[in-house]
C-alpha angles and dihedrals in degrees: 000000000000117000119227112242118197129212115202118220126178118240090241093052094047104077091186094059091126092050104040114077096235138054114198114026123025116218112227118241105263143177108289119247089242114052116253114253117261131220117260110275092219121072125226123224116266106287127214097227093181088195139122131210126285114274098173096079119124127202113281096022111150100225111026141060127230117255122234124220116239097002095190091056093045090049093052090047095059107126106250091220117048138198119267122243135172147177139206124245092240111198094339136101096222093197095207126136141167123249092028143092094256109074144124115291108175145005134202133178114219126217095220122096094027094304094289096123127094127185119205124191126206148160115262123174096176119116107267090013130161133233094203149006136216113226124199112207091200096168094055128093119274096218098096094244129115112314095224118215117309091192103077124125131169090217100047118067100203122055085207088067094046122096120221121246114284091240091066099083149126109275106173141020141219105221124216108269126204091350096298098141102168118078113188142196107317145183135214126211103205099316098330108106127207107202120183117216133193142158090071133122095272142026120324112268145185118234119205118215125185115212094177095088103024136021089211100049130171120220111274095192141014127209113199125212130216097247138037092264130083109162103155139028122198116190134182144152118246127221091257092056097255121117133243121210130184123197112200116211120208110337087349090279089140124033119201110208121215133179126196115241091214136042090228108070091197093055113123089228097052116118130180105231119200103226105167150356129223125198130196090236087074089073124065116263112280097029100094134047144184095284120197094192133023119186130182123224128178126220113232092210099063109358089251112161120222132188123217117201127190130201145132111279137021122270100244099004141015130083116284088240094058122102115237139178119199128199125214132185112226119218117198100176095115121319109025109261131187126207121195110233110168147342129220124201108213130188125222095195137051113182099340145029126336113286096186141011123208088210084071125043125340133158142175126233135183117200132190092285088061093233123136120252121185120198123202129188135200119242097250143004100284098136124114109302093008092298124151117253124222137173126213113209109196134171122287087247094060105196130013092203090068093092095074107006117072089198088070099041120120148169118217116206121205130196094216129055092235093063095260143108123048124335147149133246120225105208117190089223092054100042092117094053098074133039097252090172087074118036091193084072091052103079087306091289097148113140091357105106115109101158138016140197121198144173118191130161121239115283097041138078141174118231118210119206129196092216132053121259093038095292137130129035117340147197127207128224100205122208119230101148093262134111113256138181131184137188103220089197090066123104090245093061105025092188104114116154091353107105110116101155140008139186142182118250136188119226 
């Protein structure tokens, strides 16, 4: 019998007081009174599923993820530099450090509670430690889109030096269970989380948590692997309503393939049947790596399932210290097969220190606009004031609602004329959060802009000035509800490396 420990948290400290179903003392997540269901011990023969992924999901559904149209294009259009985010530890001793064995391993954004919840997994060998934390990004929008940076200040030049709002904080924990102290790279389907665990007394396993009914859930099922390792979990819903689950052994070199026997994961008759195994030797040399996270995503156009893996280093090229995401096409017509499609070199820093590391936690998310968002974490809590640093990598066209809604309009500044290298996004909604009258105060971006992308509805424009304080010659980015891009180094614009201030204007 497992005793119930309680962790007391003041109502002021607990930013999810209105969401959690308690006020004074928070019950720890604990072993359920009825044992979680296990996977079938016997394995089935490789099964020709002949299925694609689910494309019927709608935003806010409890047990499915939204599909994204033309996944390969969306993947290639991820902005190579993201926006920085962060959160406070709340009432918890996070017990993460870098370098060190205890560090963040995975991150997922849940669809419940307006998409403001993140779950981060980690290793924790402390007595009474935790393998994960629930984070409430209370200051962020509740529309399911990109969060935008929560580390902007008009008085601090570098976002890297800016702390996030105090309301954005860890609010709950997933304690170590049965001695399994290492939580790995994970994936959520809706708000059902598949969290791999290892370094316990038995085989590696995946624990399933349901955040739809409680923000302090216990596992409702375990899926056991064949070895002691379980570093990654990949989780998706199929077009027939069943679920596909991959358990990645050490460095994801072997993937154990499971399928649910029922469409209701909470059904008393559901079993997780091992139907296949995939090994990295099935791909040519240089097409697979030691992935820390592997996430499924489905293409709306044809139900094709893809797998996105994150790690440090390219597969055949790229320094081992570089952050990469890799895209694979998943074939389910018989033995599971993977086909390498594309790679994306991402950058965890702009003008300062690293804000994430894809050797730590990373995770994919699809919001109501159907675009891909990739989140990356640092290893520890080295942000300002011992906060945890994150990066949000979104598409190069940042917000589809920009065409008609000024609240979602933006201008994206790039350092290079080919729309690459570091930059800064000028969101209409965040215009008061940086000193845009002086670009030297905006991540030291004075006289750096060589290209821009923008989307502004009719009746508005952004004026660019070549001097601070809105002085000197200018160029206008006129809103007409369309997507635009411009090379400021071109003869038509003649404004390369000149932008020193900018402001929004009404017609």
